GROMACS .gro file of C-alpha atoms in nm:
model
  346
    1UNK     CA    1  -2.152   3.650  -5.367
    2UNK     CA    2  -2.013   3.805  -5.062
    3UNK     CA    3  -2.155   3.542  -4.840
    4UNK     CA    4  -2.081   3.265  -5.100
    5UNK     CA    5  -1.703   3.397  -5.096
    6UNK     CA    6  -1.720   3.408  -4.731
    7UNK     CA    7  -1.852   3.041  -4.678
    8UNK     CA    8  -1.575   2.946  -4.957
    9UNK     CA    9  -1.313   3.096  -4.712
   10UNK     CA   10  -1.470   2.934  -4.420
   11UNK     CA   11  -1.450   2.583  -4.602
   12UNK     CA   12  -1.074   2.625  -4.706
   13UNK     CA   13  -0.933   2.751  -4.425
   14UNK     CA   14  -1.118   2.472  -4.192
   15UNK     CA   15  -0.992   2.184  -4.455
   16UNK     CA   16  -0.634   2.322  -4.462
   17UNK     CA   17  -0.646   2.319  -4.076
   18UNK     CA   18  -0.774   1.962  -4.080
   19UNK     CA   19  -0.425   1.804  -3.924
   20UNK     CA   20  -0.366   1.406  -4.020
   21UNK     CA   21  -0.217   1.197  -3.712
   22UNK     CA   22  -0.208   0.797  -3.663
   23UNK     CA   23  -0.321   0.600  -3.398
   24UNK     CA   24  -0.084   0.397  -3.194
   25UNK     CA   25  -0.326   0.098  -3.121
   26UNK     CA   26  -0.489   0.001  -3.458
   27UNK     CA   27  -0.261   0.211  -3.707
   28UNK     CA   28  -0.539   0.375  -3.826
   29UNK     CA   29  -0.445   0.753  -3.972
   30UNK     CA   30  -0.717   0.992  -3.821
   31UNK     CA   31  -0.780   1.351  -3.970
   32UNK     CA   32  -0.872   1.560  -3.665
   33UNK     CA   33  -1.003   1.931  -3.687
   34UNK     CA   34  -0.705   2.094  -3.582
   35UNK     CA   35  -0.398   1.986  -3.407
   36UNK     CA   36  -0.480   1.840  -3.062
   37UNK     CA   37  -0.174   1.715  -2.861
   38UNK     CA   38  -0.394   1.422  -2.696
   39UNK     CA   39  -0.707   1.259  -2.891
   40UNK     CA   40  -0.909   0.920  -2.859
   41UNK     CA   41  -0.966   0.749  -3.158
   42UNK     CA   42  -1.282   0.632  -3.251
   43UNK     CA   43  -1.210   0.286  -3.375
   44UNK     CA   44  -1.006   0.101  -3.068
   45UNK     CA   45  -1.072   0.366  -2.842
   46UNK     CA   46  -0.682   0.430  -2.792
   47UNK     CA   47  -0.596   0.764  -2.626
   48UNK     CA   48  -0.313   0.928  -2.797
   49UNK     CA   49  -0.028   1.190  -2.647
   50UNK     CA   50   0.146   1.354  -2.930
   51UNK     CA   51   0.354   1.596  -2.712
   52UNK     CA   52   0.479   1.313  -2.509
   53UNK     CA   53   0.831   1.256  -2.615
   54UNK     CA   54   0.979   0.922  -2.640
   55UNK     CA   55   1.152   0.866  -2.286
   56UNK     CA   56   1.500   0.664  -2.255
   57UNK     CA   57   1.465   0.331  -2.070
   58UNK     CA   58   1.661   0.361  -1.699
   59UNK     CA   59   2.003   0.307  -1.708
   60UNK     CA   60   2.184  -0.040  -1.571
   61UNK     CA   61   2.345   0.156  -1.294
   62UNK     CA   62   1.998   0.310  -1.179
   63UNK     CA   63   1.789  -0.017  -1.220
   64UNK     CA   64   2.082  -0.238  -0.982
   65UNK     CA   65   2.073   0.040  -0.752
   66UNK     CA   66   1.730  -0.016  -0.720
   67UNK     CA   67   1.733  -0.372  -0.671
   68UNK     CA   68   2.017  -0.367  -0.405
   69UNK     CA   69   1.779  -0.119  -0.204
   70UNK     CA   70   1.488  -0.379  -0.191
   71UNK     CA   71   1.698  -0.641  -0.137
   72UNK     CA   72   1.862  -0.479   0.175
   73UNK     CA   73   1.515  -0.348   0.326
   74UNK     CA   74   1.369  -0.695   0.252
   75UNK     CA   75   1.633  -0.859   0.452
   76UNK     CA   76   1.646  -0.638   0.714
   77UNK     CA   77   1.274  -0.667   0.781
   78UNK     CA   78   1.303  -1.052   0.788
   79UNK     CA   79   1.577  -1.023   1.066
   80UNK     CA   80   1.378  -0.781   1.251
   81UNK     CA   81   1.115  -1.012   1.261
   82UNK     CA   82   1.295  -1.323   1.359
   83UNK     CA   83   1.454  -1.106   1.589
   84UNK     CA   84   1.172  -1.012   1.800
   85UNK     CA   85   1.040  -1.389   1.754
   86UNK     CA   86   1.346  -1.523   1.890
   87UNK     CA   87   1.403  -1.245   2.162
   88UNK     CA   88   1.054  -1.237   2.266
   89UNK     CA   89   1.059  -1.643   2.353
   90UNK     CA   90   1.362  -1.679   2.513
   91UNK     CA   91   1.297  -1.318   2.730
   92UNK     CA   92   0.946  -1.339   2.779
   93UNK     CA   93   0.844  -1.715   2.822
   94UNK     CA   94   1.053  -1.831   3.106
   95UNK     CA   95   0.870  -1.564   3.297
   96UNK     CA   96   0.520  -1.680   3.175
   97UNK     CA   97   0.563  -2.026   3.235
   98UNK     CA   98   0.715  -1.921   3.605
   99UNK     CA   99   0.322  -1.831   3.651
  100UNK     CA  100   0.166  -2.122   3.544
  101UNK     CA  101   0.225  -2.381   3.307
  102UNK     CA  102  -0.161  -2.353   3.132
  103UNK     CA  103   0.002  -1.975   3.084
  104UNK     CA  104   0.303  -2.070   2.911
  105UNK     CA  105   0.157  -2.311   2.633
  106UNK     CA  106  -0.156  -2.096   2.583
  107UNK     CA  107   0.114  -1.804   2.523
  108UNK     CA  108   0.335  -1.999   2.349
  109UNK     CA  109   0.024  -2.110   2.075
  110UNK     CA  110  -0.054  -1.730   2.021
  111UNK     CA  111   0.306  -1.658   1.940
  112UNK     CA  112   0.344  -1.924   1.690
  113UNK     CA  113   0.006  -1.826   1.509
  114UNK     CA  114   0.080  -1.475   1.519
  115UNK     CA  115   0.416  -1.575   1.341
  116UNK     CA  116   0.284  -1.777   1.111
  117UNK     CA  117   0.054  -1.538   0.959
  118UNK     CA  118   0.282  -1.264   0.991
  119UNK     CA  119   0.543  -1.437   0.811
  120UNK     CA  120   0.331  -1.588   0.545
  121UNK     CA  121   0.186  -1.256   0.492
  122UNK     CA  122   0.485  -1.099   0.435
  123UNK     CA  123   0.590  -1.353   0.168
  124UNK     CA  124   0.317  -1.341  -0.035
  125UNK     CA  125   0.321  -0.995  -0.060
  126UNK     CA  126   0.691  -0.973  -0.111
  127UNK     CA  127   0.684  -1.234  -0.361
  128UNK     CA  128   0.392  -1.267  -0.525
  129UNK     CA  129   0.352  -1.083  -0.860
  130UNK     CA  130   0.184  -0.720  -0.808
  131UNK     CA  131  -0.070  -0.762  -1.122
  132UNK     CA  132   0.106  -0.741  -1.463
  133UNK     CA  133  -0.166  -0.599  -1.750
  134UNK     CA  134  -0.296  -0.895  -1.992
  135UNK     CA  135  -0.163  -0.923  -2.350
  136UNK     CA  136  -0.380  -0.751  -2.571
  137UNK     CA  137  -0.384  -0.710  -2.983
  138UNK     CA  138  -0.222  -0.380  -3.101
  139UNK     CA  139  -0.062  -0.157  -3.404
  140UNK     CA  140  -0.283  -0.348  -3.661
  141UNK     CA  141  -0.617  -0.251  -3.784
  142UNK     CA  142  -0.747  -0.585  -3.893
  143UNK     CA  143  -0.620  -0.765  -3.562
  144UNK     CA  144  -0.737  -0.447  -3.311
  145UNK     CA  145  -1.111  -0.532  -3.252
  146UNK     CA  146  -1.387  -0.250  -3.233
  147UNK     CA  147  -1.310  -0.078  -2.870
  148UNK     CA  148  -1.056  -0.346  -2.771
  149UNK     CA  149  -0.812  -0.049  -2.624
  150UNK     CA  150  -1.063   0.173  -2.463
  151UNK     CA  151  -0.913   0.422  -2.307
  152UNK     CA  152  -0.562   0.231  -2.317
  153UNK     CA  153  -0.251   0.496  -2.310
  154UNK     CA  154   0.086   0.380  -2.451
  155UNK     CA  155   0.346   0.334  -2.213
  156UNK     CA  156   0.699   0.479  -2.357
  157UNK     CA  157   0.903   0.247  -2.073
  158UNK     CA  158   0.744  -0.060  -2.171
  159UNK     CA  159   0.676   0.039  -2.554
  160UNK     CA  160   0.344  -0.167  -2.481
  161UNK     CA  161  -0.031  -0.064  -2.449
  162UNK     CA  162  -0.113   0.036  -2.069
  163UNK     CA  163  -0.460  -0.014  -1.945
  164UNK     CA  164  -0.675   0.216  -1.728
  165UNK     CA  165  -0.547   0.258  -1.351
  166UNK     CA  166  -0.208   0.078  -1.509
  167UNK     CA  167   0.092   0.253  -1.378
  168UNK     CA  168   0.458   0.199  -1.501
  169UNK     CA  169   0.688   0.136  -1.167
  170UNK     CA  170   1.045   0.228  -1.277
  171UNK     CA  171   1.137  -0.019  -0.959
  172UNK     CA  172   1.004  -0.302  -1.139
  173UNK     CA  173   1.051  -0.218  -1.436
  174UNK     CA  174   0.670  -0.286  -1.592
  175UNK     CA  175   0.341  -0.155  -1.564
  176UNK     CA  176   0.140  -0.254  -1.251
  177UNK     CA  177  -0.231  -0.293  -1.257
  178UNK     CA  178  -0.448  -0.092  -0.995
  179UNK     CA  179  -0.083  -0.011  -0.866
  180UNK     CA  180  -0.081   0.166  -0.508
  181UNK     CA  181   0.271   0.253  -0.442
  182UNK     CA  182   0.660   0.071  -0.454
  183UNK     CA  183   0.704  -0.083  -0.123
  184UNK     CA  184   1.079  -0.116  -0.065
  185UNK     CA  185   1.047  -0.314   0.249
  186UNK     CA  186   0.894  -0.580   0.048
  187UNK     CA  187   1.076  -0.490  -0.234
  188UNK     CA  188   0.775  -0.533  -0.477
  189UNK     CA  189   0.446  -0.334  -0.595
  190UNK     CA  190   0.156  -0.323  -0.436
  191UNK     CA  191  -0.099  -0.381  -0.726
  192UNK     CA  192  -0.435  -0.555  -0.784
  193UNK     CA  193  -0.271  -0.933  -0.718
  194UNK     CA  194  -0.096  -0.866  -0.402
  195UNK     CA  195  -0.296  -0.569  -0.233
  196UNK     CA  196  -0.471  -0.775  -0.016
  197UNK     CA  197  -0.181  -0.979   0.115
  198UNK     CA  198  -0.026  -0.616   0.208
  199UNK     CA  199  -0.318  -0.525   0.427
  200UNK     CA  200  -0.325  -0.848   0.583
  201UNK     CA  201   0.046  -0.825   0.649
  202UNK     CA  202  -0.004  -0.449   0.762
  203UNK     CA  203  -0.300  -0.580   1.022
  204UNK     CA  204  -0.080  -0.867   1.135
  205UNK     CA  205   0.199  -0.642   1.230
  206UNK     CA  206  -0.030  -0.445   1.417
  207UNK     CA  207  -0.163  -0.724   1.656
  208UNK     CA  208   0.137  -0.894   1.690
  209UNK     CA  209   0.345  -0.569   1.814
  210UNK     CA  210   0.090  -0.507   2.054
  211UNK     CA  211   0.105  -0.846   2.181
  212UNK     CA  212   0.462  -0.809   2.179
  213UNK     CA  213   0.477  -0.454   2.395
  214UNK     CA  214   0.209  -0.619   2.643
  215UNK     CA  215   0.415  -0.925   2.704
  216UNK     CA  216   0.727  -0.728   2.746
  217UNK     CA  217   0.593  -0.503   3.014
  218UNK     CA  218   0.450  -0.763   3.194
  219UNK     CA  219   0.761  -0.957   3.190
  220UNK     CA  220   0.955  -0.643   3.282
  221UNK     CA  221   0.759  -0.557   3.592
  222UNK     CA  222   0.854  -0.924   3.720
  223UNK     CA  223   1.198  -0.914   3.707
  224UNK     CA  224   1.245  -0.593   3.742
  225UNK     CA  225   1.471  -0.532   4.050
  226UNK     CA  226   1.322  -0.343   4.300
  227UNK     CA  227   1.327   0.063   4.340
  228UNK     CA  228   1.562   0.217   4.615
  229UNK     CA  229   1.363   0.563   4.686
  230UNK     CA  230   1.528   0.826   4.882
  231UNK     CA  231   1.343   0.866   5.206
  232UNK     CA  232   1.431   1.220   5.224
  233UNK     CA  233   1.322   1.359   4.918
  234UNK     CA  234   0.963   1.173   4.944
  235UNK     CA  235   0.958   1.398   5.250
  236UNK     CA  236   0.949   1.739   5.085
  237UNK     CA  237   0.655   1.882   4.951
  238UNK     CA  238   0.790   1.954   4.594
  239UNK     CA  239   0.665   1.723   4.290
  240UNK     CA  240   0.982   1.788   4.085
  241UNK     CA  241   1.175   1.670   4.354
  242UNK     CA  242   1.011   1.337   4.378
  243UNK     CA  243   0.968   1.308   4.024
  244UNK     CA  244   1.370   1.329   4.008
  245UNK     CA  245   1.387   1.087   4.343
  246UNK     CA  246   1.176   0.814   4.087
  247UNK     CA  247   1.378   0.889   3.792
  248UNK     CA  248   1.677   0.825   3.959
  249UNK     CA  249   1.568   0.506   4.130
  250UNK     CA  250   1.472   0.365   3.797
  251UNK     CA  251   1.802   0.421   3.626
  252UNK     CA  252   1.996   0.320   3.921
  253UNK     CA  253   1.757  -0.018   3.896
  254UNK     CA  254   1.823  -0.040   3.520
  255UNK     CA  255   2.173  -0.110   3.541
  256UNK     CA  256   2.107  -0.396   3.764
  257UNK     CA  257   1.867  -0.549   3.485
  258UNK     CA  258   2.013  -0.871   3.315
  259UNK     CA  259   2.070  -0.917   2.929
  260UNK     CA  260   1.680  -1.084   2.959
  261UNK     CA  261   1.574  -0.754   3.107
  262UNK     CA  262   1.757  -0.560   2.825
  263UNK     CA  263   1.551  -0.723   2.572
  264UNK     CA  264   1.267  -0.675   2.723
  265UNK     CA  265   1.296  -0.280   2.723
  266UNK     CA  266   1.403  -0.291   2.353
  267UNK     CA  267   1.122  -0.525   2.253
  268UNK     CA  268   0.868  -0.273   2.418
  269UNK     CA  269   1.005   0.062   2.261
  270UNK     CA  270   1.078  -0.135   1.930
  271UNK     CA  271   0.700  -0.268   1.917
  272UNK     CA  272   0.548   0.058   2.007
  273UNK     CA  273   0.727   0.264   1.749
  274UNK     CA  274   0.701  -0.008   1.477
  275UNK     CA  275   0.327  -0.031   1.570
  276UNK     CA  276   0.239   0.343   1.596
  277UNK     CA  277   0.389   0.370   1.190
  278UNK     CA  278   0.210   0.117   1.073
  279UNK     CA  279  -0.114   0.156   1.209
  280UNK     CA  280  -0.069   0.541   1.055
  281UNK     CA  281  -0.001   0.374   0.713
  282UNK     CA  282  -0.301   0.132   0.775
  283UNK     CA  283  -0.548   0.389   0.832
  284UNK     CA  284  -0.434   0.528   0.504
  285UNK     CA  285  -0.462   0.246   0.309
  286UNK     CA  286  -0.831   0.133   0.445
  287UNK     CA  287  -0.922   0.499   0.374
  288UNK     CA  288  -0.799   0.491   0.017
  289UNK     CA  289  -0.991   0.137  -0.042
  290UNK     CA  290  -1.327   0.288   0.153
  291UNK     CA  291  -1.293   0.559  -0.112
  292UNK     CA  292  -1.268   0.321  -0.385
  293UNK     CA  293  -0.901   0.489  -0.479
  294UNK     CA  294  -0.537   0.390  -0.484
  295UNK     CA  295  -0.243   0.630  -0.304
  296UNK     CA  296  -0.051   0.694  -0.664
  297UNK     CA  297  -0.455   0.794  -0.837
  298UNK     CA  298  -0.478   1.051  -0.518
  299UNK     CA  299  -0.165   1.214  -0.598
  300UNK     CA  300  -0.174   1.231  -0.939
  301UNK     CA  301  -0.526   1.325  -0.996
  302UNK     CA  302  -0.673   1.522  -0.683
  303UNK     CA  303  -1.005   1.522  -0.588
  304UNK     CA  304  -1.098   1.246  -0.826
  305UNK     CA  305  -1.282   0.887  -0.679
  306UNK     CA  306  -1.302   0.593  -0.900
  307UNK     CA  307  -1.622   0.424  -0.846
  308UNK     CA  308  -1.819   0.456  -0.515
  309UNK     CA  309  -1.753   0.552  -0.175
  310UNK     CA  310  -1.877   0.324   0.085
  311UNK     CA  311  -1.805   0.017   0.317
  312UNK     CA  312  -1.897  -0.211   0.027
  313UNK     CA  313  -1.541  -0.097  -0.131
  314UNK     CA  314  -1.370  -0.255   0.217
  315UNK     CA  315  -1.560  -0.565   0.216
  316UNK     CA  316  -1.564  -0.621  -0.139
  317UNK     CA  317  -1.176  -0.554  -0.079
  318UNK     CA  318  -1.144  -0.824   0.130
  319UNK     CA  319  -1.364  -1.094  -0.032
  320UNK     CA  320  -1.673  -1.041   0.173
  321UNK     CA  321  -2.023  -1.085   0.074
  322UNK     CA  322  -2.290  -0.821   0.102
  323UNK     CA  323  -2.501  -0.980   0.357
  324UNK     CA  324  -2.239  -0.905   0.609
  325UNK     CA  325  -2.268  -0.544   0.504
  326UNK     CA  326  -2.614  -0.558   0.669
  327UNK     CA  327  -2.520  -0.690   0.999
  328UNK     CA  328  -2.275  -0.418   0.975
  329UNK     CA  329  -2.493  -0.111   0.873
  330UNK     CA  330  -2.823  -0.222   0.934
  331UNK     CA  331  -3.119  -0.394   0.699
  332UNK     CA  332  -3.218  -0.017   0.544
  333UNK     CA  333  -2.849   0.057   0.462
  334UNK     CA  334  -2.747  -0.242   0.349
  335UNK     CA  335  -3.054  -0.284   0.087
  336UNK     CA  336  -2.921   0.063  -0.060
  337UNK     CA  337  -2.557  -0.033  -0.044
  338UNK     CA  338  -2.652  -0.367  -0.198
  339UNK     CA  339  -2.901  -0.212  -0.480
  340UNK     CA  340  -2.625   0.098  -0.577
  341UNK     CA  341  -2.376  -0.223  -0.598
  342UNK     CA  342  -2.581  -0.430  -0.853
  343UNK     CA  343  -2.660  -0.132  -1.070
  344UNK     CA  344  -2.312   0.027  -1.066
  345UNK     CA  345  -2.028  -0.178  -0.999
  346UNK     CA  346  -2.078  -0.472  -1.094
   0.00000   0.00000   0.00000
């Protein structure tokens, strides 16, 4: 009798602790064993977070300020690229054509190709949609199919379903698929639809800046005024005295530079600084692509890798076939990666 009474009490407590909740995805009422702040619907697969407070949309002033900031940075980047192209043509190519006509034509072609690739990749990354989530049916049980919202969450800002690996951007005021980050220098998010264009823009910037720095140094060497070193300073044994003499000679000769020479100095230092910063950003992007991850996922969930690490992620990102992977990594490793990719990633 006592055991039956204990069982009746346990059943009574378990029933009394059941919690009724409603799935936002299909609208079905679910009976949970207890209160759970996060649960997954057994029909549509949507994930519900009950303790998530309703978020108010951003104010008009906040959204307007972000739009003005992005447009300002985009304008600065475009003007800088046009200045580097125009300044380089004006300052470098008179020196190149003085060397030989063939060298001048060759470098004109190289400049035109690099400029076209850089500006076109920038425009594609800036003005292409970053990747809007597909429209999905939700909210009603007869409409939502079985596992139709698998691992979907609800975006409190958009008030719409948010797919896995999607994040809401407060600057773009929408959810972005495979969002990496919001870049104010392109005035757009970097997502599934324009991530390749963004990386191509970074690569073209690094190559173009390297070319600008080399040509600026080469042209500056030809038009730099001759150095006037003090003989008395060179006769002394002190290396510090010699170094000071050389620096003073460079400073005095720099005062005699023309406007073309000053532009060359600016192009050399600006191109070198931009190249260093963009190279660090490019290395970070390629490392995340190698790991099959994105920047925002890396900072939001530590030590989580979505998918398989390897060079196959980089090749797939750039649209290359796995046959190229064999030539890079060898036939043995290439075969393993191809088998793993067919079983896990495809």
